[in-house]
Amino acid sequence: MKHSQDLNEDVAEVLLSEDQIRVKVTELGKRISADYAGRELTLVSVLKGSLPFMADLMRQIDLPLRIDLMEVSSYGGTATESSGLVRILKDLSAPIDGRDVLLVEDIIDTGLTLNYLLRYLRGKNPRSIKVCSLLDKPARRLVEIPIDYVGFEIPDAFVVGYGLDFGEVYRNLRFVGVLRPEAYES
Amino acid sequence: MSEVGAQRGARPEYAFAHASEAEFARILDFYQVAFEYEPQVFPILWDLDGNVLESFAPDFFLPDLELFVELTTLQQRLVRKKNRKVRRLRELYPGLKIKLFYARDFRALMLKYGRSALVSELSGTLGQVGPRQNPEPEGDAISVGERKPAARPLDLSSNPSGAAIYQGASHEGRSRGARRRAVRRAAAAHAPNSPVT
């Protein structure tokens, strides 16, 4: 994979500016605060992509809340992994039984990872579990899962930035942009 | 490390007609999404006597999601016929959920999983496996509840093109009449809007 020293050069188009994201995150935080008023909330972030979103969102929620982090393996399709199954690489650090849980995702496209995570988390008997995703790419959806809080519905393009990567690069961009094909086509 | 719940029982070993289907199946397996490969054939065109002229067997059925998935790695300009079949299927079986996964969708999926280098090898004619012994037009006809015979596991690394090597999946021994009867049974069972009664 080749990437420019100035990562901005690999971005064909800024899809969501830093300001647009900030406004939307504030709006989501207000909605979540209103919906869960009088309750305690546990935010569960799915590493690594949702980290910036989680960090910004939690500061816009005016509720007593806990945070937790999870990481799951991604399909790689190598010879050794081809017979494998998705794995929880980092599990919750505290029980969630009887708690209201909000799963925080950066992007939902096929829904395969989310489908797996929801099944896993429901097995831990939370009081409720809902999903908040900054980005929704419905054109790629395979598993239809209701998403309770969506920041932006985006077109069918390969996006990076604000936590989203390609080959572990571009996560630190402050905006969400469309990656130039030259950056991922060898 | 942990996994969701108890592991499902071993699924049947399917003989995939195309390397992209085998790769897609591996992804479903990885995320523990149950599937069946070409489990049903749906009649989509009949003559005036009620004989089935054309049928369609979507590649995958995901029972937990009640979703059929048809995978095509043909170039976009070549998928018109498949689009028509899916459109017809939706008209005739309005309660049926089907998603057509185009080459661009497959490419995006491979890109997401860092497998973009494989796209050309798993696409179009390059990804096809050995010829079927008694091919149906577009390879669609499989009767309800019947599966292709299991083949040895597909090995993407065993030839330079990366295409899955498979020989032997066939409809050998099935007469045209038997297929027609199977299609009619499927029609009766699944086509509330069809003219077959």
Tab-separated table of N, CA and C in Angstrom, chain B residues 6 28 40 77 93 100 128 156 196-197:
chain	number	residue	atom	x	y	z
B	6	ALA	N	-22.604	-21.115	21.461
B	6	ALA	CA	-22.086	-22.412	21.049
B	6	ALA	C	-21.862	-22.425	19.545
B	28	LEU	N	-18.934	-15.365	5.339
B	28	LEU	CA	-20.128	-15.682	6.139
B	28	LEU	C	-19.767	-16.626	7.281
B	40	GLN	N	-32.709	-23.367	-3.298
B	40	GLN	CA	-34.030	-23.360	-3.925
B	40	GLN	C	-33.967	-22.828	-5.348
B	77	ARG	N	-21.920	-3.864	-17.156
B	77	ARG	CA	-22.665	-3.824	-18.419
B	77	ARG	C	-23.175	-5.210	-18.820
B	93	TYR	N	-42.542	-13.128	-6.374
B	93	TYR	CA	-42.454	-13.578	-4.974
B	93	TYR	C	-42.230	-12.341	-4.096
B	100	LEU	N	-28.839	-8.466	-4.641
B	100	LEU	CA	-27.904	-8.764	-5.725
B	100	LEU	C	-26.577	-8.104	-5.394
B	128	GLN	N	-14.137	-18.699	-12.518
B	128	GLN	CA	-14.985	-19.870	-12.707
B	128	GLN	C	-14.214	-21.157	-12.467
B	156	LEU	N	-7.448	-21.794	-3.044
B	156	LEU	CA	-7.167	-20.605	-3.849
B	156	LEU	C	-5.684	-20.468	-4.164
B	196	VAL	N	-48.827	-21.325	-11.721
B	196	VAL	CA	-48.854	-22.755	-11.425
B	196	VAL	C	-49.694	-22.995	-10.187
B	197	THR	N	-50.629	-23.885	-10.245
B	197	THR	CA	-51.473	-24.113	-9.081
B	197	THR	C	-51.336	-25.548	-8.598
